[in-house]
Short mmCIF file of N, CA, C and O in Angstrom, two decimals:
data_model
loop_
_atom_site.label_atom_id
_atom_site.label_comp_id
_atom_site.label_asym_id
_atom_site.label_seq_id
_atom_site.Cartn_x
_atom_site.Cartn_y
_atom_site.Cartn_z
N UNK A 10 8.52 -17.98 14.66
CA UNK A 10 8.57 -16.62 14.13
C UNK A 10 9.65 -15.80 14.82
O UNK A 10 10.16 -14.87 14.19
N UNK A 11 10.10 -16.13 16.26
CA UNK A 11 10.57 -15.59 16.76
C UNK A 11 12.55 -15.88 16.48
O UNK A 11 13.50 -15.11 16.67
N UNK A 12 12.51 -16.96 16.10
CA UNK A 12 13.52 -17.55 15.23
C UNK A 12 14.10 -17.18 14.33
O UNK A 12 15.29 -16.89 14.25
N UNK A 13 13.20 -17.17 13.46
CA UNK A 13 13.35 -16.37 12.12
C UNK A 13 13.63 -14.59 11.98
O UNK A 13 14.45 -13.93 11.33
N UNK A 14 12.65 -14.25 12.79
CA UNK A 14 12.91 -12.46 13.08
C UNK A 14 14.26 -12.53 13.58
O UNK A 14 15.01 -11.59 13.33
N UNK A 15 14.75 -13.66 14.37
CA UNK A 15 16.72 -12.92 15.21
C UNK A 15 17.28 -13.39 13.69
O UNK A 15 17.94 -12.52 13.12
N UNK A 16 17.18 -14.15 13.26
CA UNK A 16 18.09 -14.86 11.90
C UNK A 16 18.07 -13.37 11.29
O UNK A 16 19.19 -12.94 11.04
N UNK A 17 16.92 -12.43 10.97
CA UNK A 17 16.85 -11.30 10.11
C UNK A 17 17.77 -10.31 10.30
O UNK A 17 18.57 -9.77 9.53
N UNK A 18 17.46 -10.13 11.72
CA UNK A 18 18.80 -9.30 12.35
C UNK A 18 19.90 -9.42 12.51
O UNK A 18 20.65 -8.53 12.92
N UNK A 19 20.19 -10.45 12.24
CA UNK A 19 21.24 -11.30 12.37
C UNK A 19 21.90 -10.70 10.86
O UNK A 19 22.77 -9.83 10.78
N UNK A 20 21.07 -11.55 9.41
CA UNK A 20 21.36 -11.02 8.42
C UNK A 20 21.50 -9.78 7.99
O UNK A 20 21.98 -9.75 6.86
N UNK A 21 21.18 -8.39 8.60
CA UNK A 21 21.07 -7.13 8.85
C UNK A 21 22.27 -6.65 9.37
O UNK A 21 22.71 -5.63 8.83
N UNK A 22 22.87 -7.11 10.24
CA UNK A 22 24.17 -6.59 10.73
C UNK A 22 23.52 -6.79 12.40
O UNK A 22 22.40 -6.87 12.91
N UNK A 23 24.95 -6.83 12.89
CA UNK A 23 24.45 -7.00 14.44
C UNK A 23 25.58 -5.55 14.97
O UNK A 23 26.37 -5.76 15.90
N UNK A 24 25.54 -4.45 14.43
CA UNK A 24 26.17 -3.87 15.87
C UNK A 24 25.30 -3.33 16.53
O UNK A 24 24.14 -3.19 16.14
N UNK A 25 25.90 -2.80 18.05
CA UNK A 25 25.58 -2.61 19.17
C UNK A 25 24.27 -1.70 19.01
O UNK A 25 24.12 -0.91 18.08
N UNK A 26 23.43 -1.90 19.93
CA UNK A 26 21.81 -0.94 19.86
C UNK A 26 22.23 -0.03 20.54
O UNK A 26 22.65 -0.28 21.67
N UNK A 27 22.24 1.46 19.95
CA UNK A 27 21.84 2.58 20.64
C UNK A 27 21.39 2.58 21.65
O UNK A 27 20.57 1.68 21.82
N UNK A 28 21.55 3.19 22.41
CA UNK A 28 20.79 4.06 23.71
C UNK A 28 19.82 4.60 23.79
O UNK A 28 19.05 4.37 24.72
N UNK A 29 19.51 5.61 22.73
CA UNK A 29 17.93 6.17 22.65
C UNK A 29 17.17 5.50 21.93
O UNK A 29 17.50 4.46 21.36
N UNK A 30 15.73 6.22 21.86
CA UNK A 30 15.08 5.16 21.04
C UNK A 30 15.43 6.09 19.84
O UNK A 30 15.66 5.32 18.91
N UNK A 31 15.51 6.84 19.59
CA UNK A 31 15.39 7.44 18.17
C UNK A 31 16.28 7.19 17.19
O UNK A 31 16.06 7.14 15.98
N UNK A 32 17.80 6.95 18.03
CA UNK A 32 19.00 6.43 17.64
C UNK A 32 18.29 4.97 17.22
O UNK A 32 18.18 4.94 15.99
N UNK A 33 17.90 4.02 17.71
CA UNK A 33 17.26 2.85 17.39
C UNK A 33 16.80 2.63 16.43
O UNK A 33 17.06 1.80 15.57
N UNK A 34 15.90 3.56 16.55
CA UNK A 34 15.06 3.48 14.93
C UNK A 34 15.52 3.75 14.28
O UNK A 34 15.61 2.84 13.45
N UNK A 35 16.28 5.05 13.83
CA UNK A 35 17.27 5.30 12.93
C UNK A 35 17.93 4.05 12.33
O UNK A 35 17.88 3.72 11.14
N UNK A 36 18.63 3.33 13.43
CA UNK A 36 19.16 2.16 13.08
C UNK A 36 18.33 0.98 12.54
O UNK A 36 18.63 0.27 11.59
N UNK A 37 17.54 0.93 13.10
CA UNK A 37 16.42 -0.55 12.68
C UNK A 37 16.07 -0.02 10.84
O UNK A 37 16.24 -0.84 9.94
N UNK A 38 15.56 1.51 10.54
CA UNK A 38 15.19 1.73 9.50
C UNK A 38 16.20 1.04 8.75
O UNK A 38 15.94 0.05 8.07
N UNK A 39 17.43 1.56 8.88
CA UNK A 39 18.63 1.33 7.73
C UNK A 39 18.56 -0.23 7.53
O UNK A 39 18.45 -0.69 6.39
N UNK A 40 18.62 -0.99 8.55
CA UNK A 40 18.78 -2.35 8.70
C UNK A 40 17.44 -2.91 7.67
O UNK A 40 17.57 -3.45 6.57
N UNK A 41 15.93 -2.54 8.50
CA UNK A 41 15.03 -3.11 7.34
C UNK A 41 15.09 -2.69 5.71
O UNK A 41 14.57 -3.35 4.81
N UNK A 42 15.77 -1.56 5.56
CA UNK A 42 15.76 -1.16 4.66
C UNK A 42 16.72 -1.92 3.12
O UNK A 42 16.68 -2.08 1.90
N UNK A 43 17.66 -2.22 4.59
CA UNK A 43 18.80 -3.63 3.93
C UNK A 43 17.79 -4.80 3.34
O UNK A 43 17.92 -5.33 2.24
N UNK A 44 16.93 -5.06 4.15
CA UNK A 44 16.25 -6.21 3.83
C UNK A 44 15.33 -5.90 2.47
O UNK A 44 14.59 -6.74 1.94
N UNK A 45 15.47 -4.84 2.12
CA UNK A 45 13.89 -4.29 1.32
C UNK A 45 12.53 -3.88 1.65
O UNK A 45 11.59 -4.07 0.88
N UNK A 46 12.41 -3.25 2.89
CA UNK A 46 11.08 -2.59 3.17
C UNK A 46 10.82 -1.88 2.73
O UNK A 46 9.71 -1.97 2.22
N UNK A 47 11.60 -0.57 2.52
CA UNK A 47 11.50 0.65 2.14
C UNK A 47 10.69 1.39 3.69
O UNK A 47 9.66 2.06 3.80
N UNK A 48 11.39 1.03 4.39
CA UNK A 48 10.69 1.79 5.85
C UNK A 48 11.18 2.63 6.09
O UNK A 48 12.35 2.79 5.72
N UNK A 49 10.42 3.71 6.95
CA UNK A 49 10.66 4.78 8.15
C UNK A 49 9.45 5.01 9.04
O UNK A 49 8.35 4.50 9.24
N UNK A 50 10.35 6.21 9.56
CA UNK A 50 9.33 6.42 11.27
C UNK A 50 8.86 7.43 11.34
O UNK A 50 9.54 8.41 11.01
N UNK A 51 7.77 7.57 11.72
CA UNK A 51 7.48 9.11 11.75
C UNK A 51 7.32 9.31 13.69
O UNK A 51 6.70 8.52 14.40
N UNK A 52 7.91 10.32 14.10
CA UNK A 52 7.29 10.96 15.45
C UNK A 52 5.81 11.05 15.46
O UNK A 52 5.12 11.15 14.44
N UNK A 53 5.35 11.01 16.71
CA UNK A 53 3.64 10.87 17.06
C UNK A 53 3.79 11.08 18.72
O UNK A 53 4.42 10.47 19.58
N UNK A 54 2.89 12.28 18.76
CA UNK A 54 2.32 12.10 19.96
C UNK A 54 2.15 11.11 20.73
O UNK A 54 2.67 11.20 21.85
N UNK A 55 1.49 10.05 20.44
CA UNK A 55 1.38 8.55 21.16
C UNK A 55 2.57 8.15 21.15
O UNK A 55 3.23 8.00 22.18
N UNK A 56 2.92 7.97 20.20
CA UNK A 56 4.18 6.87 19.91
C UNK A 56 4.96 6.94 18.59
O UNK A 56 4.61 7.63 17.63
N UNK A 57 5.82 6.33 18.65
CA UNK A 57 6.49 6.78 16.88
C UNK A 57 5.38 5.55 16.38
O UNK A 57 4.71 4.73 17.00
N UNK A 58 5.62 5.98 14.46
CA UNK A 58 4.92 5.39 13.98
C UNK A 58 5.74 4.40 12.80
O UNK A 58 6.58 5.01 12.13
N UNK A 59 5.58 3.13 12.55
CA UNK A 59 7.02 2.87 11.48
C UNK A 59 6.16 2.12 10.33
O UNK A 59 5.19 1.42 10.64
N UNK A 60 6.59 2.29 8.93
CA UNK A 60 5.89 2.72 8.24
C UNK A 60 6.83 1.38 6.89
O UNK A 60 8.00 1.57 6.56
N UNK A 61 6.23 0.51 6.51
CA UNK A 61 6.88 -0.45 5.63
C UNK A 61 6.04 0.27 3.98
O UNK A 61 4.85 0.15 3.69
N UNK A 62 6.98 0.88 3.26
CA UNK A 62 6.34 0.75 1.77
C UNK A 62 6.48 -0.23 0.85
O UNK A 62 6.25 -0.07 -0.34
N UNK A 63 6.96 -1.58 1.51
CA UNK A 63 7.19 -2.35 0.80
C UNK A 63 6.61 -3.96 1.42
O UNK A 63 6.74 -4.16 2.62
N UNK A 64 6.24 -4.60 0.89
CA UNK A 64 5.87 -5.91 1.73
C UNK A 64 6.45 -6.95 0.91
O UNK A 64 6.02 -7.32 -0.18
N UNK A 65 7.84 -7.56 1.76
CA UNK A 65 8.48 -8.49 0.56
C UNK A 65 7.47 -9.89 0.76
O UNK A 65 7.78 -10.75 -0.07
N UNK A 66 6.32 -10.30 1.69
CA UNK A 66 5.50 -10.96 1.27
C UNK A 66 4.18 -10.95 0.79
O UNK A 66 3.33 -11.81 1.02
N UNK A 67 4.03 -9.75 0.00
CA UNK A 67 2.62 -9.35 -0.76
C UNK A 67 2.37 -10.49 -1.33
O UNK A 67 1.45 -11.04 -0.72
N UNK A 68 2.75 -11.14 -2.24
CA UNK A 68 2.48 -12.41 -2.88
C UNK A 68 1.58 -13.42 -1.91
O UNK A 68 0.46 -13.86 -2.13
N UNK A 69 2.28 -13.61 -0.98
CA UNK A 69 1.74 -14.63 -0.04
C UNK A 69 1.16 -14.38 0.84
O UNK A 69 0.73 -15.33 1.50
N UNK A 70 0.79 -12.76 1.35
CA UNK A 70 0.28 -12.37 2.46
C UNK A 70 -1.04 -13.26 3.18
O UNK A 70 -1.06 -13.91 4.23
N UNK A 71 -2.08 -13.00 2.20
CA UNK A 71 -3.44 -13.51 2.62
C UNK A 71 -3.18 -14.82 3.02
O UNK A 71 -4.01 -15.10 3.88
N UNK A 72 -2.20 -16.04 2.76
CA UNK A 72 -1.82 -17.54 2.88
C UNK A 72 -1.39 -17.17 4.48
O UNK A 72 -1.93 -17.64 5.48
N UNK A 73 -0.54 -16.44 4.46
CA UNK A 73 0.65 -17.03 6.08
C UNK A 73 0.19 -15.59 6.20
O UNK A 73 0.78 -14.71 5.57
N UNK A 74 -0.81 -15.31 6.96
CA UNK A 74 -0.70 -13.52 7.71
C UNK A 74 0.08 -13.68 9.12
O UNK A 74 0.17 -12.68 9.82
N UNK A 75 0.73 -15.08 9.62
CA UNK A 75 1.53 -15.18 10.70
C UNK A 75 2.99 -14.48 10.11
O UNK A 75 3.89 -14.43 10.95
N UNK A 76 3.30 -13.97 8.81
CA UNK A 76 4.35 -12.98 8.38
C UNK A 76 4.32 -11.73 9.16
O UNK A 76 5.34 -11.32 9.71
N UNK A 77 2.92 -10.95 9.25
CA UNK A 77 2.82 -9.97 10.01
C UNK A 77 3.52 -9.98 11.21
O UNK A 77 4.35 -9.12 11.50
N UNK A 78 3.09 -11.27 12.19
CA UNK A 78 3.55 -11.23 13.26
C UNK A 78 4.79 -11.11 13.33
O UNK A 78 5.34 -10.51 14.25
N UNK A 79 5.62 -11.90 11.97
CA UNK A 79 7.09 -11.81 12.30
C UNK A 79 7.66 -10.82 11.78
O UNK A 79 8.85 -10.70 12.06
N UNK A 80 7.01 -9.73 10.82
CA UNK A 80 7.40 -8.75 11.03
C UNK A 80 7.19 -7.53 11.95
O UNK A 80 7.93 -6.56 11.81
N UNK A 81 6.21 -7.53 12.89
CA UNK A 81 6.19 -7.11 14.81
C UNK A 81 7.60 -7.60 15.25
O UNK A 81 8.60 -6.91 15.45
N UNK A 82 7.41 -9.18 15.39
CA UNK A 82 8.68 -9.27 16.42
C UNK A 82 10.17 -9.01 15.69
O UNK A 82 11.08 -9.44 16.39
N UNK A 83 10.56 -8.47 14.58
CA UNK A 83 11.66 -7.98 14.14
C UNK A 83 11.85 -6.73 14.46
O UNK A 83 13.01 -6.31 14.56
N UNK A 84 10.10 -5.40 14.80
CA UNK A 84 10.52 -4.49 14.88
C UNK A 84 10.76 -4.43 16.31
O UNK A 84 11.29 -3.42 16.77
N UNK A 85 10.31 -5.78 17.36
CA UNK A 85 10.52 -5.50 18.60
C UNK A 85 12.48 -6.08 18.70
O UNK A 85 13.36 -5.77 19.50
N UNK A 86 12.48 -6.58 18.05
CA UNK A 86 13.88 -7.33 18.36
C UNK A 86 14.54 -5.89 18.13
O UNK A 86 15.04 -5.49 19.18
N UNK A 87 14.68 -5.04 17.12
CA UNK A 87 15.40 -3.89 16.85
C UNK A 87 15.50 -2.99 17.05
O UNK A 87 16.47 -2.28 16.77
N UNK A 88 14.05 -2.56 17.87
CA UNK A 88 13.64 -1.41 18.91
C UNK A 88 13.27 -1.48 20.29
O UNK A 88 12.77 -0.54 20.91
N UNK A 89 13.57 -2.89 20.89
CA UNK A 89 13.61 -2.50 22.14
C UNK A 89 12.21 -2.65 22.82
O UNK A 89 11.95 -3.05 23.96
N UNK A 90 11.24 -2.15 21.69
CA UNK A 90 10.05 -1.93 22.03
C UNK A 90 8.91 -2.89 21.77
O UNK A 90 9.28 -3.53 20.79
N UNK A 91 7.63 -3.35 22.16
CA UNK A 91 6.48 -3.89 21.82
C UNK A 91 5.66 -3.28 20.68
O UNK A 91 5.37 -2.09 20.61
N UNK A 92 5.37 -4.06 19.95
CA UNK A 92 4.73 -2.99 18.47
C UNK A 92 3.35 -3.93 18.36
O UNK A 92 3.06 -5.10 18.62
N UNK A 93 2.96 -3.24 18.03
CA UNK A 93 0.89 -3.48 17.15
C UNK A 93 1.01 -2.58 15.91
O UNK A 93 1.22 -1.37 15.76
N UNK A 94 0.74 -3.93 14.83
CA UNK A 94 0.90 -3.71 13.52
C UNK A 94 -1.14 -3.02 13.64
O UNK A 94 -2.11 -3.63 14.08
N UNK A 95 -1.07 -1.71 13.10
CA UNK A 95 -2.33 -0.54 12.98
C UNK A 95 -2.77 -0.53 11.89
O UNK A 95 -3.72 0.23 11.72
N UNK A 96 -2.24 -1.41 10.59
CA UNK A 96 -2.32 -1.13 8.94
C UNK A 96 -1.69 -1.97 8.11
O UNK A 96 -0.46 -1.96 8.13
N UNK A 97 -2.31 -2.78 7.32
CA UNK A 97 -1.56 -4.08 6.55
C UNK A 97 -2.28 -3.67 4.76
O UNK A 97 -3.36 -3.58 4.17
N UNK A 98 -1.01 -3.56 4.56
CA UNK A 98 -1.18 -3.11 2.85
C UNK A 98 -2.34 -2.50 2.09
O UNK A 98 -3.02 -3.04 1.22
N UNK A 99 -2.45 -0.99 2.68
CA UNK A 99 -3.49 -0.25 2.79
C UNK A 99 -2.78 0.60 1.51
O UNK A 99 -1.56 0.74 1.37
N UNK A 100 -4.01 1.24 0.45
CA UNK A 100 -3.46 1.76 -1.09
C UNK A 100 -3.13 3.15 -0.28
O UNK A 100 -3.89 3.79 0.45
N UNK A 101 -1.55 3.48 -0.68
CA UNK A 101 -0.83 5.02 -0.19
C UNK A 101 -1.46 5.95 -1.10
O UNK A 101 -1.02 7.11 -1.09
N UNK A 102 -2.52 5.63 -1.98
CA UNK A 102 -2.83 7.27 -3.30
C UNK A 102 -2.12 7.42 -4.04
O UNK A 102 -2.45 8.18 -4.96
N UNK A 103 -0.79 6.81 -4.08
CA UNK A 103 0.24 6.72 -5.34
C UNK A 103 0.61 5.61 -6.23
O UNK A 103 1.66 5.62 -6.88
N UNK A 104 -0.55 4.32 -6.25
CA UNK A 104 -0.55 3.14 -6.54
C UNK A 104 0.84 2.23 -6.24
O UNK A 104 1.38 1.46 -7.04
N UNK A 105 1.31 2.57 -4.68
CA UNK A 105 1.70 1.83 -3.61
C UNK A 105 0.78 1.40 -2.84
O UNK A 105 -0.33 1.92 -2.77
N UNK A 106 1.20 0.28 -2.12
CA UNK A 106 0.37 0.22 -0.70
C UNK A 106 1.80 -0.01 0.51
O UNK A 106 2.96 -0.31 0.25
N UNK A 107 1.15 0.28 1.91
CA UNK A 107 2.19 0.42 3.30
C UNK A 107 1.61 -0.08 4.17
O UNK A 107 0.41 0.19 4.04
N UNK A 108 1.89 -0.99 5.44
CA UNK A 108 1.53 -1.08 6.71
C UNK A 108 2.22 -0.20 7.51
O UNK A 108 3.21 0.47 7.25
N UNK A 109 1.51 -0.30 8.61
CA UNK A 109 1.71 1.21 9.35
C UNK A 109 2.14 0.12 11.20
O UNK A 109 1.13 -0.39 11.68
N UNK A 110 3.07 -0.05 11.77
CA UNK A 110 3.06 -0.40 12.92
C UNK A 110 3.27 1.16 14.00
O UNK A 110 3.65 2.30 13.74
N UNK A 111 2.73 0.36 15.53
CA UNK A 111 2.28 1.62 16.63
C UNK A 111 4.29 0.96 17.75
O UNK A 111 4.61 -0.18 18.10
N UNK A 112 4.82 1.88 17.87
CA UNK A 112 5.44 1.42 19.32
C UNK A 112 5.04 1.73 20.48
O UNK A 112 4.85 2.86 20.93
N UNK A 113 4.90 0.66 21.04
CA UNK A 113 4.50 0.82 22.62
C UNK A 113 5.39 1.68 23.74
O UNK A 113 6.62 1.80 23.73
N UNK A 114 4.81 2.02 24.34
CA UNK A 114 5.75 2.76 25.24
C UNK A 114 6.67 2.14 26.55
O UNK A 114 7.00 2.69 27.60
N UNK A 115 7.00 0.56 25.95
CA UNK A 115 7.57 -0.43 26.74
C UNK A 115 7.23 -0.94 27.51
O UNK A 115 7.95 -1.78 28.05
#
């Protein structure tokens, strides 16, 4: 999984990681966004919060939920940070559904 998540980033573009984290995320969004998530971040008291409206493995989720994991270690490869996925394709009220990952505070 951990393989596959650098190949992503890889396919995403590789320039240089920011300095802050916010700059980071900024960057990681655009990048997953390349891929088709439809992600962003929201600020949080605890921690930022990053937010996939899209799951390019809904189809297959319930089969390989080891996808989850590799989508954690993509958001750790791109932020620097340790993440715990908090929400896996939960209905948004707009007949979407989103997972919701937590960043750790390193």
């Amino acid at each position: 999984l951990q393989e596959l998540a650098g190949n992503m980033v890889e396919t995403a573009g590789s320039e240089a990681s920011p300095r802050s984290l916010g700059s980071r995320l900024v960057q990681a969004m655009q990048k997953l966004n390349h891929l088709h998530y439809q992600a962003r971040w929201e600020a949080r008291p605890q921690a930022p919060e990053i937010y996939f409206g899209f799951c390019p493995y809904q189809e297959i989720i319930a089969e390989h939920p080891e996808l989850c994991r590799m989508d954690a270690e993509l958001l750790r490869l791109l932020t620097g940070r340790q993440v715990q996925q908090q929400a896996k394709l939960v209905p948004d009220g707009l007949g979407g559904r989103f997972c919701r990952f937590i960043l750790h505070a390193r």
